[in-house]
mmCIF file of C-alpha atoms in Angstrom:
data_model
loop_
_atom_site.group_PDB
_atom_site.id
_atom_site.type_symbol
_atom_site.label_atom_id
_atom_site.label_comp_id
_atom_site.label_asym_id
_atom_site.label_seq_id
_atom_site.Cartn_x
_atom_site.Cartn_y
_atom_site.Cartn_z
ATOM 1 C CA UNK A 40 -27.230 -96.352 -204.925
ATOM 2 C CA UNK A 41 -23.677 -95.243 -204.032
ATOM 3 C CA UNK A 42 -22.672 -94.275 -200.476
ATOM 4 C CA UNK A 43 -21.453 -90.707 -199.779
ATOM 5 C CA UNK A 44 -19.201 -91.829 -196.908
ATOM 6 C CA UNK A 45 -15.490 -91.517 -197.858
ATOM 7 C CA UNK A 46 -13.631 -94.770 -198.068
ATOM 8 C CA UNK A 47 -11.010 -93.640 -195.509
ATOM 9 C CA UNK A 48 -13.565 -92.348 -192.959
ATOM 10 C CA UNK A 49 -12.878 -95.147 -190.432
ATOM 11 C CA UNK A 50 -9.148 -94.419 -190.661
ATOM 12 C CA UNK A 51 -9.686 -90.713 -190.062
ATOM 13 C CA UNK A 52 -11.834 -91.371 -187.026
ATOM 14 C CA UNK A 53 -9.223 -93.734 -185.652
ATOM 15 C CA UNK A 54 -6.439 -91.201 -186.167
ATOM 16 C CA UNK A 55 -8.539 -88.418 -184.590
ATOM 17 C CA UNK A 56 -9.246 -90.588 -181.571
ATOM 18 C CA UNK A 57 -5.558 -91.450 -181.220
ATOM 19 C CA UNK A 58 -4.604 -87.777 -181.518
ATOM 20 C CA UNK A 59 -7.109 -86.780 -178.843
ATOM 21 C CA UNK A 60 -5.794 -89.496 -176.550
ATOM 22 C CA UNK A 61 -2.234 -88.248 -177.088
ATOM 23 C CA UNK A 62 -3.298 -84.667 -176.329
ATOM 24 C CA UNK A 63 -4.959 -85.756 -173.094
ATOM 25 C CA UNK A 64 -1.909 -87.746 -172.022
ATOM 26 C CA UNK A 65 0.416 -84.830 -172.770
ATOM 27 C CA UNK A 66 -1.859 -82.324 -171.032
ATOM 28 C CA UNK A 67 -2.155 -84.437 -167.895
ATOM 29 C CA UNK A 68 1.591 -85.153 -167.865
ATOM 30 C CA UNK A 69 2.411 -81.446 -168.201
ATOM 31 C CA UNK A 70 -0.088 -80.481 -165.515
ATOM 32 C CA UNK A 71 1.184 -83.217 -163.218
ATOM 33 C CA UNK A 72 4.769 -82.015 -163.703
ATOM 34 C CA UNK A 73 3.775 -78.479 -162.757
ATOM 35 C CA UNK A 74 1.896 -79.676 -159.675
ATOM 36 C CA UNK A 75 4.837 -81.899 -158.689
ATOM 37 C CA UNK A 76 7.186 -78.921 -158.915
ATOM 38 C CA UNK A 77 4.937 -76.861 -156.645
ATOM 39 C CA UNK A 78 4.710 -79.751 -154.176
ATOM 40 C CA UNK A 79 8.506 -80.097 -154.083
ATOM 41 C CA UNK A 80 8.963 -76.356 -153.532
ATOM 42 C CA UNK A 81 6.356 -76.384 -150.774
ATOM 43 C CA UNK A 82 8.003 -79.416 -149.150
ATOM 44 C CA UNK A 83 11.411 -77.719 -149.175
ATOM 45 C CA UNK A 84 9.959 -74.508 -147.742
ATOM 46 C CA UNK A 85 8.024 -76.415 -145.083
ATOM 47 C CA UNK A 86 11.045 -78.480 -144.032
ATOM 48 C CA UNK A 87 13.310 -75.444 -143.781
ATOM 49 C CA UNK A 88 10.663 -73.471 -141.897
ATOM 50 C CA UNK A 89 10.142 -76.265 -139.366
ATOM 51 C CA UNK A 90 13.850 -76.747 -138.675
ATOM 52 C CA UNK A 91 14.370 -72.975 -138.547
ATOM 53 C CA UNK A 92 11.637 -72.605 -135.949
ATOM 54 C CA UNK A 93 13.394 -75.123 -133.714
ATOM 55 C CA UNK A 94 16.639 -73.152 -133.911
ATOM 56 C CA UNK A 95 15.212 -69.645 -133.576
ATOM 57 C CA UNK A 96 13.196 -70.595 -130.495
ATOM 58 C CA UNK A 97 16.438 -71.157 -128.546
ATOM 59 C CA UNK A 98 18.615 -68.456 -130.083
ATOM 60 C CA UNK A 99 19.878 -65.957 -127.509
ATOM 61 C CA UNK A 100 20.966 -63.433 -130.144
ATOM 62 C CA UNK A 101 19.196 -61.421 -132.805
ATOM 63 C CA UNK A 102 19.070 -63.628 -135.884
ATOM 64 C CA UNK A 103 19.187 -60.683 -138.288
ATOM 65 C CA UNK A 104 21.833 -58.476 -136.669
ATOM 66 C CA UNK A 105 24.163 -60.776 -134.703
ATOM 67 C CA UNK A 106 27.646 -61.290 -136.169
ATOM 68 C CA UNK A 107 28.579 -64.326 -134.078
ATOM 69 C CA UNK A 108 27.829 -67.908 -135.145
ATOM 70 C CA UNK A 109 28.032 -70.264 -132.128
ATOM 71 C CA UNK A 110 24.782 -72.263 -132.122
ATOM 72 C CA UNK A 111 26.341 -75.273 -130.355
ATOM 73 C CA UNK A 112 27.691 -73.259 -127.428
ATOM 74 C CA UNK A 113 26.106 -73.678 -123.964
ATOM 75 C CA UNK A 114 24.344 -70.381 -124.686
ATOM 76 C CA UNK A 115 23.479 -70.566 -128.408
ATOM 77 C CA UNK A 116 24.035 -67.272 -130.208
ATOM 78 C CA UNK A 117 23.956 -66.974 -133.970
ATOM 79 C CA UNK A 118 22.979 -64.473 -136.625
ATOM 80 C CA UNK A 119 23.170 -63.895 -140.364
ATOM 81 C CA UNK A 120 24.379 -60.285 -140.565
ATOM 82 C CA UNK A 121 27.834 -61.245 -141.846
ATOM 83 C CA UNK A 122 26.433 -63.910 -144.151
ATOM 84 C CA UNK A 123 23.875 -61.587 -145.754
ATOM 85 C CA UNK A 124 26.507 -58.925 -146.310
ATOM 86 C CA UNK A 125 29.056 -61.339 -147.782
ATOM 87 C CA UNK A 126 26.542 -63.080 -150.036
ATOM 88 C CA UNK A 127 25.132 -59.859 -151.460
ATOM 89 C CA UNK A 128 28.466 -58.075 -151.850
ATOM 90 C CA UNK A 129 30.201 -60.977 -153.595
ATOM 91 C CA UNK A 130 27.210 -61.460 -155.911
ATOM 92 C CA UNK A 131 27.084 -57.725 -156.761
ATOM 93 C CA UNK A 132 30.813 -57.691 -157.572
ATOM 94 C CA UNK A 133 30.372 -60.774 -159.750
ATOM 95 C CA UNK A 134 27.431 -59.270 -161.627
ATOM 96 C CA UNK A 135 29.154 -55.914 -162.121
ATOM 97 C CA UNK A 136 32.093 -57.693 -163.775
ATOM 98 C CA UNK A 137 30.344 -60.542 -165.594
ATOM 99 C CA UNK A 138 27.280 -58.908 -167.181
ATOM 100 C CA UNK A 139 29.050 -56.270 -169.350
ATOM 101 C CA UNK A 140 31.746 -58.738 -170.411
ATOM 102 C CA UNK A 141 29.178 -61.450 -171.175
ATOM 103 C CA UNK A 142 27.086 -59.091 -173.310
ATOM 104 C CA UNK A 143 30.193 -58.036 -175.200
ATOM 105 C CA UNK A 144 31.221 -61.652 -175.863
ATOM 106 C CA UNK A 145 27.680 -62.556 -176.940
ATOM 107 C CA UNK A 146 27.566 -59.634 -179.385
ATOM 108 C CA UNK A 147 30.978 -60.558 -180.753
ATOM 109 C CA UNK A 148 29.879 -64.133 -181.401
ATOM 110 C CA UNK A 149 26.488 -63.239 -182.891
ATOM 111 C CA UNK A 150 27.226 -60.059 -184.873
ATOM 112 C CA UNK A 151 30.953 -59.456 -185.321
ATOM 113 C CA UNK A 152 32.986 -62.648 -185.550
ATOM 114 C CA UNK A 153 33.175 -64.613 -188.836
ATOM 115 C CA UNK A 154 31.355 -67.941 -188.732
ATOM 116 C CA UNK A 155 34.578 -69.989 -188.740
ATOM 117 C CA UNK A 156 35.627 -68.166 -185.559
ATOM 118 C CA UNK A 157 32.216 -67.691 -183.931
ATOM 119 C CA UNK A 158 31.242 -71.364 -183.846
ATOM 120 C CA UNK A 159 34.383 -72.680 -182.078
ATOM 121 C CA UNK A 160 34.262 -69.698 -179.735
ATOM 122 C CA UNK A 161 30.618 -70.436 -178.879
ATOM 123 C CA UNK A 162 31.443 -74.109 -178.246
ATOM 124 C CA UNK A 163 34.245 -73.092 -175.895
ATOM 125 C CA UNK A 164 31.919 -70.797 -173.941
ATOM 126 C CA UNK A 165 29.351 -73.603 -173.624
ATOM 127 C CA UNK A 166 32.037 -75.979 -172.365
ATOM 128 C CA UNK A 167 33.133 -73.483 -169.716
ATOM 129 C CA UNK A 168 29.592 -73.501 -168.330
ATOM 130 C CA UNK A 169 29.935 -77.231 -167.649
ATOM 131 C CA UNK A 170 33.187 -77.024 -165.666
ATOM 132 C CA UNK A 171 32.596 -78.285 -162.070
ATOM 133 C CA UNK A 172 32.695 -75.777 -159.231
ATOM 134 C CA UNK A 173 35.554 -77.530 -157.483
ATOM 135 C CA UNK A 174 37.766 -77.008 -160.537
ATOM 136 C CA UNK A 175 37.063 -73.278 -160.453
ATOM 137 C CA UNK A 176 37.723 -73.286 -156.722
ATOM 138 C CA UNK A 177 41.100 -75.009 -157.044
ATOM 139 C CA UNK A 178 42.094 -72.694 -159.884
ATOM 140 C CA UNK A 179 41.042 -69.697 -157.812
ATOM 141 C CA UNK A 180 42.994 -70.828 -154.738
ATOM 142 C CA UNK A 181 46.167 -71.909 -156.551
ATOM 143 C CA UNK A 182 46.333 -69.360 -159.376
ATOM 144 C CA UNK A 183 43.945 -66.433 -158.961
ATOM 145 C CA UNK A 184 44.646 -65.631 -155.312
ATOM 146 C CA UNK A 185 48.489 -65.487 -155.630
ATOM 147 C CA UNK A 186 48.257 -63.296 -158.720
ATOM 148 C CA UNK A 187 45.923 -60.691 -157.236
ATOM 149 C CA UNK A 188 48.562 -59.113 -154.992
ATOM 150 C CA UNK A 189 49.506 -56.555 -157.628
ATOM 151 C CA UNK A 190 45.902 -55.586 -158.348
ATOM 152 C CA UNK A 191 44.949 -55.219 -154.699
ATOM 153 C CA UNK A 192 48.077 -53.142 -153.985
ATOM 154 C CA UNK A 193 47.295 -50.859 -156.928
ATOM 155 C CA UNK A 194 43.672 -50.442 -155.804
ATOM 156 C CA UNK A 195 44.794 -49.711 -152.267
ATOM 157 C CA UNK A 196 47.236 -47.067 -153.492
ATOM 158 C CA UNK A 197 44.974 -45.258 -155.951
ATOM 159 C CA UNK A 198 41.471 -46.095 -154.725
ATOM 160 C CA UNK A 199 42.066 -46.417 -151.009
ATOM 161 C CA UNK A 200 40.429 -43.021 -150.453
ATOM 162 C CA UNK A 201 37.066 -44.651 -151.210
ATOM 163 C CA UNK A 202 37.319 -46.637 -147.945
ATOM 164 C CA UNK A 203 35.930 -49.818 -149.501
ATOM 165 C CA UNK A 204 39.248 -50.354 -151.328
ATOM 166 C CA UNK A 205 41.385 -49.309 -148.359
ATOM 167 C CA UNK A 206 43.544 -52.304 -147.452
ATOM 168 C CA UNK A 207 44.515 -52.284 -143.773
ATOM 169 C CA UNK A 208 46.146 -55.726 -143.680
ATOM 170 C CA UNK A 209 48.899 -55.305 -146.248
ATOM 171 C CA UNK A 210 51.028 -58.319 -147.099
ATOM 172 C CA UNK A 211 48.239 -60.851 -146.475
ATOM 173 C CA UNK A 212 46.975 -63.317 -149.071
ATOM 174 C CA UNK A 213 43.954 -61.729 -150.789
ATOM 175 C CA UNK A 214 41.359 -64.326 -149.743
ATOM 176 C CA UNK A 215 38.690 -61.648 -149.627
ATOM 177 C CA UNK A 216 35.147 -60.977 -150.789
ATOM 178 C CA UNK A 217 36.628 -59.043 -153.694
ATOM 179 C CA UNK A 218 38.549 -62.136 -154.807
ATOM 180 C CA UNK A 219 35.408 -64.250 -154.401
ATOM 181 C CA UNK A 220 33.488 -61.762 -156.544
ATOM 182 C CA UNK A 221 36.050 -62.054 -159.335
ATOM 183 C CA UNK A 222 35.953 -65.851 -159.166
ATOM 184 C CA UNK A 223 32.141 -65.891 -159.218
ATOM 185 C CA UNK A 224 32.179 -63.527 -162.197
ATOM 186 C CA UNK A 225 34.342 -66.008 -164.115
ATOM 187 C CA UNK A 226 32.002 -68.856 -163.138
ATOM 188 C CA UNK A 227 28.751 -67.167 -164.206
ATOM 189 C CA UNK A 228 30.223 -65.543 -167.323
ATOM 190 C CA UNK A 229 29.604 -68.587 -169.606
ATOM 191 C CA UNK A 230 25.972 -68.910 -168.482
ATOM 192 C CA UNK A 231 25.085 -65.278 -169.141
ATOM 193 C CA UNK A 232 27.023 -65.315 -172.416
ATOM 194 C CA UNK A 233 25.343 -68.457 -173.758
ATOM 195 C CA UNK A 234 21.801 -67.291 -173.008
ATOM 196 C CA UNK A 235 22.414 -63.740 -174.259
ATOM 197 C CA UNK A 236 23.957 -65.073 -177.464
ATOM 198 C CA UNK A 237 20.863 -67.117 -178.255
ATOM 199 C CA UNK A 238 18.623 -64.131 -177.513
ATOM 200 C CA UNK A 239 20.602 -61.879 -179.857
ATOM 201 C CA UNK A 240 20.271 -64.469 -182.606
ATOM 202 C CA UNK A 241 16.472 -64.225 -182.314
ATOM 203 C CA UNK A 242 16.394 -60.560 -183.318
ATOM 204 C CA UNK A 243 14.303 -60.253 -186.521
ATOM 205 C CA UNK A 244 16.613 -59.895 -189.477
ATOM 206 C CA UNK A 245 14.356 -57.220 -190.979
ATOM 207 C CA UNK A 246 14.953 -54.931 -188.001
ATOM 208 C CA UNK A 247 18.702 -55.133 -188.427
ATOM 209 C CA UNK A 248 18.564 -54.668 -192.202
ATOM 210 C CA UNK A 249 16.198 -51.704 -191.847
ATOM 211 C CA UNK A 250 18.575 -49.949 -189.457
ATOM 212 C CA UNK A 251 21.535 -50.553 -191.748
ATOM 213 C CA UNK A 252 19.535 -49.372 -194.777
ATOM 214 C CA UNK A 253 18.829 -46.085 -193.011
ATOM 215 C CA UNK A 254 22.560 -45.478 -192.682
ATOM 216 C CA UNK A 255 23.219 -46.756 -189.193
ATOM 217 C CA UNK A 256 26.618 -48.154 -188.356
ATOM 218 C CA UNK A 257 26.867 -51.685 -186.972
ATOM 219 C CA UNK A 258 27.072 -50.397 -183.403
ATOM 220 C CA UNK A 259 24.102 -48.058 -183.954
ATOM 221 C CA UNK A 260 22.143 -50.988 -185.369
ATOM 222 C CA UNK A 261 22.984 -53.063 -182.280
ATOM 223 C CA UNK A 262 22.103 -50.200 -179.933
ATOM 224 C CA UNK A 263 18.752 -49.439 -181.588
ATOM 225 C CA UNK A 264 17.610 -52.903 -182.693
ATOM 226 C CA UNK A 265 19.464 -55.742 -180.975
ATOM 227 C CA UNK A 266 19.828 -54.524 -177.401
ATOM 228 C CA UNK A 267 16.225 -53.264 -176.969
ATOM 229 C CA UNK A 268 14.855 -56.529 -178.345
ATOM 230 C CA UNK A 269 17.160 -58.643 -176.202
ATOM 231 C CA UNK A 270 16.881 -56.674 -172.946
ATOM 232 C CA UNK A 271 14.412 -59.076 -171.275
ATOM 233 C CA UNK A 272 16.577 -62.007 -172.325
ATOM 234 C CA UNK A 273 19.645 -60.305 -170.898
ATOM 235 C CA UNK A 274 17.782 -59.788 -167.630
ATOM 236 C CA UNK A 275 16.770 -63.447 -167.518
ATOM 237 C CA UNK A 276 20.335 -64.551 -168.268
ATOM 238 C CA UNK A 277 21.680 -62.227 -165.581
ATOM 239 C CA UNK A 278 19.234 -63.558 -163.007
ATOM 240 C CA UNK A 279 20.231 -67.103 -163.921
ATOM 241 C CA UNK A 280 23.860 -66.205 -163.307
ATOM 242 C CA UNK A 281 22.962 -64.351 -160.112
ATOM 243 C CA UNK A 282 21.212 -67.459 -158.828
ATOM 244 C CA UNK A 283 24.424 -69.439 -159.228
ATOM 245 C CA UNK A 284 26.482 -66.680 -157.650
ATOM 246 C CA UNK A 285 24.209 -66.549 -154.601
ATOM 247 C CA UNK A 286 24.277 -70.291 -154.053
ATOM 248 C CA UNK A 287 27.857 -71.131 -154.994
ATOM 249 C CA UNK A 288 29.456 -73.229 -152.277
ATOM 250 C CA UNK A 289 32.671 -75.150 -152.915
ATOM 251 C CA UNK A 290 34.543 -72.515 -154.899
ATOM 252 C CA UNK A 291 33.801 -69.847 -152.295
ATOM 253 C CA UNK A 292 34.737 -72.170 -149.429
ATOM 254 C CA UNK A 293 38.119 -72.908 -151.031
ATOM 255 C CA UNK A 294 39.010 -69.276 -151.755
ATOM 256 C CA UNK A 295 37.505 -67.200 -148.941
ATOM 257 C CA UNK A 296 39.177 -66.783 -145.565
ATOM 258 C CA UNK A 297 35.982 -66.521 -143.533
ATOM 259 C CA UNK A 298 35.383 -65.020 -140.117
ATOM 260 C CA UNK A 299 32.586 -63.316 -138.190
ATOM 261 C CA UNK A 300 33.803 -59.774 -138.865
ATOM 262 C CA UNK A 301 31.673 -57.474 -141.002
ATOM 263 C CA UNK A 302 33.861 -54.937 -142.751
ATOM 264 C CA UNK A 303 33.153 -52.629 -145.661
ATOM 265 C CA UNK A 304 36.822 -52.879 -146.681
ATOM 266 C CA UNK A 305 36.553 -55.414 -149.489
ATOM 267 C CA UNK A 306 40.320 -55.969 -149.762
ATOM 268 C CA UNK A 307 40.674 -57.219 -146.182
ATOM 269 C CA UNK A 308 40.219 -60.940 -145.463
ATOM 270 C CA UNK A 309 37.005 -61.937 -143.778
ATOM 271 C CA UNK A 310 33.304 -62.227 -144.248
ATOM 272 C CA UNK A 311 31.300 -65.210 -145.365
ATOM 273 C CA UNK A 312 28.344 -66.376 -147.442
ATOM 274 C CA UNK A 313 25.326 -68.534 -146.700
ATOM 275 C CA UNK A 314 26.340 -71.458 -148.878
ATOM 276 C CA UNK A 315 29.967 -71.396 -147.761
ATOM 277 C CA UNK A 316 28.974 -71.287 -144.088
ATOM 278 C CA UNK A 317 26.646 -74.277 -144.499
ATOM 279 C CA UNK A 318 29.256 -76.302 -146.375
ATOM 280 C CA UNK A 319 32.055 -75.676 -143.863
ATOM 281 C CA UNK A 320 30.077 -76.153 -140.652
ATOM 282 C CA UNK A 321 27.501 -78.802 -141.454
ATOM 283 C CA UNK A 322 29.666 -81.846 -140.672
ATOM 284 C CA UNK A 323 30.986 -80.507 -137.386
ATOM 285 C CA UNK A 324 27.655 -79.051 -136.224
ATOM 286 C CA UNK A 325 25.499 -80.717 -133.594
ATOM 287 C CA UNK A 326 21.740 -81.268 -133.945
ATOM 288 C CA UNK A 327 20.932 -77.714 -132.860
ATOM 289 C CA UNK A 328 23.749 -76.303 -134.984
ATOM 290 C CA UNK A 329 22.292 -77.999 -138.032
ATOM 291 C CA UNK A 330 18.915 -76.471 -137.284
ATOM 292 C CA UNK A 331 20.642 -73.079 -137.212
ATOM 293 C CA UNK A 332 22.213 -73.805 -140.581
ATOM 294 C CA UNK A 333 18.764 -74.728 -141.876
ATOM 295 C CA UNK A 334 17.555 -71.306 -140.729
ATOM 296 C CA UNK A 335 20.278 -69.613 -142.746
ATOM 297 C CA UNK A 336 19.402 -71.856 -145.687
ATOM 298 C CA UNK A 337 15.798 -70.681 -145.453
ATOM 299 C CA UNK A 338 16.943 -67.070 -145.764
ATOM 300 C CA UNK A 339 19.005 -67.943 -148.847
ATOM 301 C CA UNK A 340 15.973 -69.800 -150.255
ATOM 302 C CA UNK A 341 13.803 -66.707 -149.776
ATOM 303 C CA UNK A 342 16.418 -64.380 -151.298
ATOM 304 C CA UNK A 343 16.674 -66.605 -154.370
ATOM 305 C CA UNK A 344 12.892 -66.687 -154.788
ATOM 306 C CA UNK A 345 12.678 -62.903 -154.482
ATOM 307 C CA UNK A 346 15.439 -62.373 -157.041
ATOM 308 C CA UNK A 347 13.841 -64.703 -159.580
ATOM 309 C CA UNK A 348 10.394 -63.276 -158.917
ATOM 310 C CA UNK A 349 11.670 -59.759 -159.531
ATOM 311 C CA UNK A 350 13.259 -60.907 -162.785
ATOM 312 C CA UNK A 351 9.980 -62.445 -163.954
ATOM 313 C CA UNK A 352 8.124 -59.212 -163.165
ATOM 314 C CA UNK A 353 10.655 -57.146 -165.120
ATOM 315 C CA UNK A 354 10.428 -59.447 -168.136
ATOM 316 C CA UNK A 355 6.623 -59.613 -168.002
ATOM 317 C CA UNK A 356 6.373 -55.819 -168.143
ATOM 318 C CA UNK A 357 7.897 -55.850 -171.630
ATOM 319 C CA UNK A 358 5.127 -57.490 -173.624
ATOM 320 C CA UNK A 359 6.760 -56.523 -176.919
ATOM 321 C CA UNK A 360 9.494 -59.101 -176.291
ATOM 322 C CA UNK A 361 8.584 -62.034 -178.493
ATOM 323 C CA UNK A 362 11.752 -64.130 -178.597
ATOM 324 C CA UNK A 363 9.679 -67.312 -178.405
ATOM 325 C CA UNK A 364 7.433 -66.199 -181.228
ATOM 326 C CA UNK A 365 9.853 -64.606 -183.683
#
């Protein structure tokens, strides 16, 4: 009487058991990594909150509206009004310049340039994303700032009626929030370009060919097929660049001539950002001054979380985006 059990049944059972063990190990490792990330975020938030509480309990000024930053004075007074304004304004200028240019470069690489040109160009963009911040800062201080005199003079002459481009301190070196915004735009441009380029390459080929078959020009095909499909990816790339712009430290510290004056005139020196203020004053600050810097760091931490959370909500609302599944 012959047995109906396959000859390789023990081997199959052994392989199935090994596969199940591997799945369990991977699942537990992935879950542990996610829990570890949450623990680290909670630890950072808890540490910043504790140190901020110590500083705010002794602050004699309004933390949200005070311009002055003298936490180590006999009467500690400090606030983040100037820092919030400078951080947001410089980041908005950077995004307004970088996002359109980055999308244009990404479209050129993915849909216009020949392959022999597109590949080296893409490699160059990726390399620019890896350049250290201090290199950008030195380039901005030694090259960008001296060469912006003509642009700022032109803007003051023809756009000074808008008030924000009215330059009251003519003849001064343009170490301003406007200059910082341009420098940040150059720094985040490679990041937004690289991510957007990969998103555009995920557009289903059938969508593009269908648009062209219906008589659409290349730009009409991009406007009706590529950009709608890649919009959530563009938003994610922009938020990634915005995160770097909000937290950039060394480059801003090298270029910006900071002070405690809040002015809507972007071409006048002055202003400051959270990261730049922490970098410049941490070494010289006393124990209480460092607690005050921790309080400003907590605000920057919250702003970054809100920005990224808003980006996730925007992307999640577009369920038709299937870049990971195409």
